[in-house]
mmCIF file of C-alpha atoms in Angstrom:
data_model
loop_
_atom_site.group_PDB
_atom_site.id
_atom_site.type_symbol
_atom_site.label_atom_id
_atom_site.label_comp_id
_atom_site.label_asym_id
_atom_site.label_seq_id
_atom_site.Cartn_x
_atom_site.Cartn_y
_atom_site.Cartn_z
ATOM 1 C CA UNK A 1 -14.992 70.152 40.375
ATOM 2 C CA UNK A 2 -15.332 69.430 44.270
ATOM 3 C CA UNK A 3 -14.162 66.402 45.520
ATOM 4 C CA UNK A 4 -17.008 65.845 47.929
ATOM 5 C CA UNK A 5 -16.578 62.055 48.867
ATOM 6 C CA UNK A 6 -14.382 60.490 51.455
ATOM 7 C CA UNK A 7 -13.267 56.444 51.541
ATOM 8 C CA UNK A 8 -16.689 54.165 50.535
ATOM 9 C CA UNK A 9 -17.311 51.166 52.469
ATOM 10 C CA UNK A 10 -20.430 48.800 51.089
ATOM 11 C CA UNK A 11 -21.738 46.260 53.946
ATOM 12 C CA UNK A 12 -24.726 43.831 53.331
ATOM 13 C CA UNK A 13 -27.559 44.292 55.569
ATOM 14 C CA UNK A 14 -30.252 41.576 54.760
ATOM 15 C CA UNK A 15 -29.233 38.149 55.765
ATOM 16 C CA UNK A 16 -31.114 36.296 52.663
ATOM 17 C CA UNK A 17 -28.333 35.207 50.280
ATOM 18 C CA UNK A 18 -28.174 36.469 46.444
ATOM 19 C CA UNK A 19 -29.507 33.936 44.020
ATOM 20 C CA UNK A 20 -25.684 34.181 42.732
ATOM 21 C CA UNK A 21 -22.392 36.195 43.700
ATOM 22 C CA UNK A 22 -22.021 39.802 42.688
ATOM 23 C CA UNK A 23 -18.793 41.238 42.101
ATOM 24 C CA UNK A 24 -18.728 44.349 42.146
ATOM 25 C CA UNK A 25 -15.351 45.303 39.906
ATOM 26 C CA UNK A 26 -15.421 50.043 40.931
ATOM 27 C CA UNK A 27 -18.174 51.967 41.865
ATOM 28 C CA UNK A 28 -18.455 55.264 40.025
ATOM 29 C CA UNK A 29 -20.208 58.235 41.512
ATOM 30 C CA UNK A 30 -20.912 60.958 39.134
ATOM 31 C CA UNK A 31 -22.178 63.976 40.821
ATOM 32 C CA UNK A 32 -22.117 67.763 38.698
ATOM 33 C CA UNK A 33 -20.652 66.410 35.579
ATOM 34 C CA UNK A 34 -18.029 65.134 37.470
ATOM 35 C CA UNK A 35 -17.159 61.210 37.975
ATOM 36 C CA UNK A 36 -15.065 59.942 41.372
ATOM 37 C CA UNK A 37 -14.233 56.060 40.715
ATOM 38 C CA UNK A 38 -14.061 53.973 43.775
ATOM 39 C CA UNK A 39 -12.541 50.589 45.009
ATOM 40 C CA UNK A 40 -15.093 47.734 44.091
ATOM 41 C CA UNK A 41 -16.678 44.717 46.380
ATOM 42 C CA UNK A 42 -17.785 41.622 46.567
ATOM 43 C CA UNK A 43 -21.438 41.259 47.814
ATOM 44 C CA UNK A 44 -22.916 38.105 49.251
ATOM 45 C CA UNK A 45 -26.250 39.492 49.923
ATOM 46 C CA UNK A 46 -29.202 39.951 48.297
ATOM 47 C CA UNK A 47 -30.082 43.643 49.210
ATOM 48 C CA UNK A 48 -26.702 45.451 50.408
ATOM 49 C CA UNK A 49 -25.661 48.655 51.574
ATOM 50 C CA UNK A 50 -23.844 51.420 50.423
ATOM 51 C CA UNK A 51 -22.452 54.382 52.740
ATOM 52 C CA UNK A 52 -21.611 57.268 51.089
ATOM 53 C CA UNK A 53 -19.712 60.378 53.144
ATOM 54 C CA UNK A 54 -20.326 63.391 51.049
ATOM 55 C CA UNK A 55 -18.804 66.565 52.321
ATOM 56 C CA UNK A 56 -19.414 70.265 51.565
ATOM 57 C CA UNK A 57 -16.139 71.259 50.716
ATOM 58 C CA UNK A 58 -12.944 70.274 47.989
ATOM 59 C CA UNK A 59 -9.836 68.491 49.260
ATOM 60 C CA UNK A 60 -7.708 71.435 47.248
ATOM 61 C CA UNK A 61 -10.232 74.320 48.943
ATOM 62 C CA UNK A 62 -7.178 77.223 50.196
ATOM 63 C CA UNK A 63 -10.260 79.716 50.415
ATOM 64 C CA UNK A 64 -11.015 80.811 54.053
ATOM 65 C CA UNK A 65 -14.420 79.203 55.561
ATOM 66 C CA UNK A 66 -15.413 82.505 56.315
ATOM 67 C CA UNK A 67 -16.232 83.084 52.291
ATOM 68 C CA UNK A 68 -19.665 82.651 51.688
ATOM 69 C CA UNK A 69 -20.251 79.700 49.575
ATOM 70 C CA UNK A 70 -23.528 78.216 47.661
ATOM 71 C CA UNK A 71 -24.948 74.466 49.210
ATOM 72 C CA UNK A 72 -24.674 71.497 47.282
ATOM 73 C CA UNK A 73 -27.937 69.698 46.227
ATOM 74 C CA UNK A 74 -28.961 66.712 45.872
ATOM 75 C CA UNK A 75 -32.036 65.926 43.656
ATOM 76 C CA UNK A 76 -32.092 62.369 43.008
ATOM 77 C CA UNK A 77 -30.141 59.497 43.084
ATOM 78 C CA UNK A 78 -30.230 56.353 40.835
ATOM 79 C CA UNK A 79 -28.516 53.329 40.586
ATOM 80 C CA UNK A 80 -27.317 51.924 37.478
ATOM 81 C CA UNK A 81 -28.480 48.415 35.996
ATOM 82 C CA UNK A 82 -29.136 45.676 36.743
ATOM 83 C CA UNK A 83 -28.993 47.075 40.350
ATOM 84 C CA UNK A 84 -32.415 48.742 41.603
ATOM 85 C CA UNK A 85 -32.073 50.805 44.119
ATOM 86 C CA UNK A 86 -34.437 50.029 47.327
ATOM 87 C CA UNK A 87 -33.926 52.745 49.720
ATOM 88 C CA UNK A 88 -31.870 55.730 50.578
ATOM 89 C CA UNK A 89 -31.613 57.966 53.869
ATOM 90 C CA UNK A 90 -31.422 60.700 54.322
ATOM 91 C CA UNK A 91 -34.432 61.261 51.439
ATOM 92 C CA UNK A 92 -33.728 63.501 48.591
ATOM 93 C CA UNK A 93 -34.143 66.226 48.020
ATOM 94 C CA UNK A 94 -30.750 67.051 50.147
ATOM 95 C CA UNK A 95 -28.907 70.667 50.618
ATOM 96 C CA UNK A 96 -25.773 70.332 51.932
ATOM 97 C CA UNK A 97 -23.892 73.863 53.451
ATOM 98 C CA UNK A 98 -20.674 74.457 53.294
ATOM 99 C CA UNK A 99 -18.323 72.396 55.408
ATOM 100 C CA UNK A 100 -20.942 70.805 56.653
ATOM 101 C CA UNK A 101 -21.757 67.186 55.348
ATOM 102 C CA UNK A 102 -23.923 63.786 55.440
ATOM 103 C CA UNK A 103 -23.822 60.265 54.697
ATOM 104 C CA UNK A 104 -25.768 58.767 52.002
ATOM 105 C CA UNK A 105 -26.909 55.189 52.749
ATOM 106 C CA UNK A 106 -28.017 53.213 49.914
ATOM 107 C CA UNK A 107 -29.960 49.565 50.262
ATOM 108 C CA UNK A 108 -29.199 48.313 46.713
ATOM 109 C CA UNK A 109 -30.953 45.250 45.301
ATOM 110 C CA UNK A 110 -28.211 43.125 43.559
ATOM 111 C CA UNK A 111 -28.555 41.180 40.326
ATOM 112 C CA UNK A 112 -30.395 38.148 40.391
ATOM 113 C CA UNK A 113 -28.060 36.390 38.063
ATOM 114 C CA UNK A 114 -24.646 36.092 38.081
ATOM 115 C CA UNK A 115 -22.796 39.787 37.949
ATOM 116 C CA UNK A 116 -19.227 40.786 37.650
ATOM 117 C CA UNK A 117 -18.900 44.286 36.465
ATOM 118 C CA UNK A 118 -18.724 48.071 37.769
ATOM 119 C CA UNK A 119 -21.650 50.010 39.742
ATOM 120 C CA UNK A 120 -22.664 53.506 39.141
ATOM 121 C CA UNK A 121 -24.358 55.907 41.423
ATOM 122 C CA UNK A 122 -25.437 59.242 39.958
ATOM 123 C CA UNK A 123 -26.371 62.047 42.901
ATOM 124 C CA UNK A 124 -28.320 64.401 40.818
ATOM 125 C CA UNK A 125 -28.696 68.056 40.638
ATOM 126 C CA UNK A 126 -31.404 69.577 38.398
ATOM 127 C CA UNK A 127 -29.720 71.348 35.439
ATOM 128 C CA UNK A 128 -30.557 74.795 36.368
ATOM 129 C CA UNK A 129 -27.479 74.298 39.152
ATOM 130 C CA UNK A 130 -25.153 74.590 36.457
ATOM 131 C CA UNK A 131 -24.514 78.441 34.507
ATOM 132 C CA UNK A 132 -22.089 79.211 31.400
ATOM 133 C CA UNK A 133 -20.228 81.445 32.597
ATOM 134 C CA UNK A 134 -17.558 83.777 30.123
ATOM 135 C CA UNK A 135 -15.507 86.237 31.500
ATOM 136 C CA UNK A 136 -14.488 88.250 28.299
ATOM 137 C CA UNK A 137 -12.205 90.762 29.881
ATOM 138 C CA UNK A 138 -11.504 92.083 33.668
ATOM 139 C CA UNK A 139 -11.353 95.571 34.149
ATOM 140 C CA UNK A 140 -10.488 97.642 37.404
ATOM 141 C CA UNK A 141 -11.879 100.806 38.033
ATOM 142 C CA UNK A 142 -10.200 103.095 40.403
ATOM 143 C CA UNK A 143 -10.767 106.989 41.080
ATOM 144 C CA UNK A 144 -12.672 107.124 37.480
ATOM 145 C CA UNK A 145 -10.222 105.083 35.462
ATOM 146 C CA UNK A 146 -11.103 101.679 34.103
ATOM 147 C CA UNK A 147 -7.945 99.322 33.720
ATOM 148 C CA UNK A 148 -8.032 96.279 31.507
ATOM 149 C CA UNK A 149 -6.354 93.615 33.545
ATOM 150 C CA UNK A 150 -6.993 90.612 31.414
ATOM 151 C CA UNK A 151 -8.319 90.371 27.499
ATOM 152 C CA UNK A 152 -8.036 86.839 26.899
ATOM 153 C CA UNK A 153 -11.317 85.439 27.891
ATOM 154 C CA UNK A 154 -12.721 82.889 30.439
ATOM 155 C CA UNK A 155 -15.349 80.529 29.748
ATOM 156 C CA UNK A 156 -16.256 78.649 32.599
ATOM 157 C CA UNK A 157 -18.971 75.694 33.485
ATOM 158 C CA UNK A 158 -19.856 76.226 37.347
ATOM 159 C CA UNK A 159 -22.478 76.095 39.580
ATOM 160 C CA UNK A 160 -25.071 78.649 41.025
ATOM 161 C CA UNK A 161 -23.258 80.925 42.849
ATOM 162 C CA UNK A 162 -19.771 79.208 43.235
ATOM 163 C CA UNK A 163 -16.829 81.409 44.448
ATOM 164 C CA UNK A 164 -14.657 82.398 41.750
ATOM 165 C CA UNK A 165 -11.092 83.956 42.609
ATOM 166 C CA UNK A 166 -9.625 86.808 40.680
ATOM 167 C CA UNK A 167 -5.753 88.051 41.595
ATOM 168 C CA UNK A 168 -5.530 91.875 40.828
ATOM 169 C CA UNK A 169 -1.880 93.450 40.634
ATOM 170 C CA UNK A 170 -2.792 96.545 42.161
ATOM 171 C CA UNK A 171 0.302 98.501 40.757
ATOM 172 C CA UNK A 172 -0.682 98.133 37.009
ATOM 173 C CA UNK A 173 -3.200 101.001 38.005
ATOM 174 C CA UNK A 174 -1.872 102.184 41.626
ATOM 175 C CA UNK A 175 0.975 103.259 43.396
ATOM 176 C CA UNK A 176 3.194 102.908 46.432
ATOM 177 C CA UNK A 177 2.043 104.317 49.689
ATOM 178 C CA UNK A 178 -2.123 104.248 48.307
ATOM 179 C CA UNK A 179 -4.654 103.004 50.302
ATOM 180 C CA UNK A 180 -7.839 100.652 49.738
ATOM 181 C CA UNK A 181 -10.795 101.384 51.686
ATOM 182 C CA UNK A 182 -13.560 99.463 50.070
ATOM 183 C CA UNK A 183 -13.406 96.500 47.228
ATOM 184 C CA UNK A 184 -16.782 96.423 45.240
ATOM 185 C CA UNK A 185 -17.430 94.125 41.609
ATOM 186 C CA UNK A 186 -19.959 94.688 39.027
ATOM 187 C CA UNK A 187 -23.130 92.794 38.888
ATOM 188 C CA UNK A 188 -24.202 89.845 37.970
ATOM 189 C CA UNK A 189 -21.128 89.161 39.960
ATOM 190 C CA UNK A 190 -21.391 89.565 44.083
ATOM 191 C CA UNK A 191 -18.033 90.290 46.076
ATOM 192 C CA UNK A 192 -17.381 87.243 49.139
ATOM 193 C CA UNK A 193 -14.208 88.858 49.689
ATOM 194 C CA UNK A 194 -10.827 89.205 49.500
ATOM 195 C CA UNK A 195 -7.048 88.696 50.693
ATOM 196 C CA UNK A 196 -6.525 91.214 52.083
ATOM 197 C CA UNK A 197 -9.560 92.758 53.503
ATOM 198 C CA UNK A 198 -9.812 96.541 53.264
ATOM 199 C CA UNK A 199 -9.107 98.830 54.740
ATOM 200 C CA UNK A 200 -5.198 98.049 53.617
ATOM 201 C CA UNK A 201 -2.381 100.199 52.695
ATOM 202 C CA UNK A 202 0.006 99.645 50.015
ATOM 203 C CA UNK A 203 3.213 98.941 51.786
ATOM 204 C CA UNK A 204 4.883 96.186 49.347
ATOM 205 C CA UNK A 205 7.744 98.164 46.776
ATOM 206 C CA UNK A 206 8.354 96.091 44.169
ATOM 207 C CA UNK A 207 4.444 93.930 43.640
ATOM 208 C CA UNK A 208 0.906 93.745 45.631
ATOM 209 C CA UNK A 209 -1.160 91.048 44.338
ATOM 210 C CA UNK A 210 -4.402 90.967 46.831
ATOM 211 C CA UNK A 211 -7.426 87.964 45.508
ATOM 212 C CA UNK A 212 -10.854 89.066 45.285
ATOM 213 C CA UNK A 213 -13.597 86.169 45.615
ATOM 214 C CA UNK A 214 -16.790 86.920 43.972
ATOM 215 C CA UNK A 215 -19.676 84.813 43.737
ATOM 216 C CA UNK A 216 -20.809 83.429 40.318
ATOM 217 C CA UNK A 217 -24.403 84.185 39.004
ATOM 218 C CA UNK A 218 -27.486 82.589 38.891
ATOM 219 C CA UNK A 219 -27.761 82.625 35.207
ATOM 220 C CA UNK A 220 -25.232 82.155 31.942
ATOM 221 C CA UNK A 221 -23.729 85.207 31.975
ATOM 222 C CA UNK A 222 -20.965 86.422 29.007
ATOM 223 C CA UNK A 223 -19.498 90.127 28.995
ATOM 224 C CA UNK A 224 -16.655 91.980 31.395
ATOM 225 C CA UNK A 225 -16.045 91.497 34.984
ATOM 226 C CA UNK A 226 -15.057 94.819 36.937
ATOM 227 C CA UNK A 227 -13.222 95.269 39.976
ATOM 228 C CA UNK A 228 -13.975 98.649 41.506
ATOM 229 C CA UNK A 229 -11.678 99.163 44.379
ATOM 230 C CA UNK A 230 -11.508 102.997 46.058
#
């Protein structure tokens, strides 16, 4: 899962004090089924608020920028109780592109009697974002010959078009000295790209490993994925 948010800071705006303290022990934000657990805070205020950095892309992201990538939505966002949540800007619904990002600010009404206890925050995404995704074998196909490259299957959870990244050892089905000129998968899949881009020779003796990134459908999907390279 992406790891979208930076450090969390929560600052009281309103100057009219909370009928009692609030400590606020973590803050969880659960966003795509994931959940990113935050340092908690004390709040002195009776509405307070929260700023949220939330960035289109993963901390562990190697892929280039130049890969073409789906945006990350934003539905809806709740608070849970006994927090109500007043006010957030920018309004949802929010589509963030890739690498690009925003700050969510959140003026939270706190409990009205004494609270010590965690905060969640759920950004949410309607459930059509997400597709089942099984990979039951990968296959190559290469001047009219189809190459199993992997049997075991894949079942992945992902979102609409998320980039997926397949390495292909070209010599289980090529040879020294060949050349690529085009790289091509079968649908529902879409190519982004790949490492190297063609055209590319074959130049390595002993192992050529190249990554192809293709991009995830927009539907559960279960059956082969094939590389056509020529």
């Amino acid at each position: 899962m992406v790891d979208v948010f930076g450090f969390l800071r929560g600052h009281g705006k309103e100057k009219k004090a909370s009928a009692a303290g609030t400590n606020i022990t973590s803050i969880g934000i659960r966003y795509l089924g994931d959940r990113h657990g935050l340092d908690g805070m004390q709040v002195h205020e009776k509405v307070f608020e929260l700023s949220i950095p939330f960035r289109n892309k993963t901390g562990s992201d190697l892929l280039d920028d130049s890969l073409k990538r789906p945006d990350l939505k934003i539905e809806n966002i709740s608070v849970s109780k006994p927090f109500e949540l007043v006010d957030v800007s920018p309004k949802a619904p929010i589509a963030v592109k890739y690498t690009e990002g925003v700050t969510l600010k959140l003026r939270i009404r706190a409990p009205d009697l004494p609270y010590s206890g965690p905060l969640e925050v759920s950004l949410g995404e309607k459930e059509s974002g997400m597709v089942r995704v099984q990979i039951e074998k990968m296959i190559a196909v290469a001047n009219g010959k189809k190459t199993v490259l992997e049997e075991a299957p894949s079942v992945l959870s992902v979102q609409k078009g998320q980039v997926l990244k397949r390495d292909v050892q070209l010599y289980k089905f090529m040879k020294y000295g060949d050349s690529v000129s085009k790289i091509d998968v079968s649908l529902p899949f879409v190519l982004s790209g790949s490492e190297p881009k063609p055209p590319f020779r074959i130049d390595e003796k002993n192992s050529y490993i190249i990554s192809v990134f293709v991009l995830a459908p927009d539907y559960s999907y279960a059956g082969p994925l094939e590389i056509h390279i020529s």
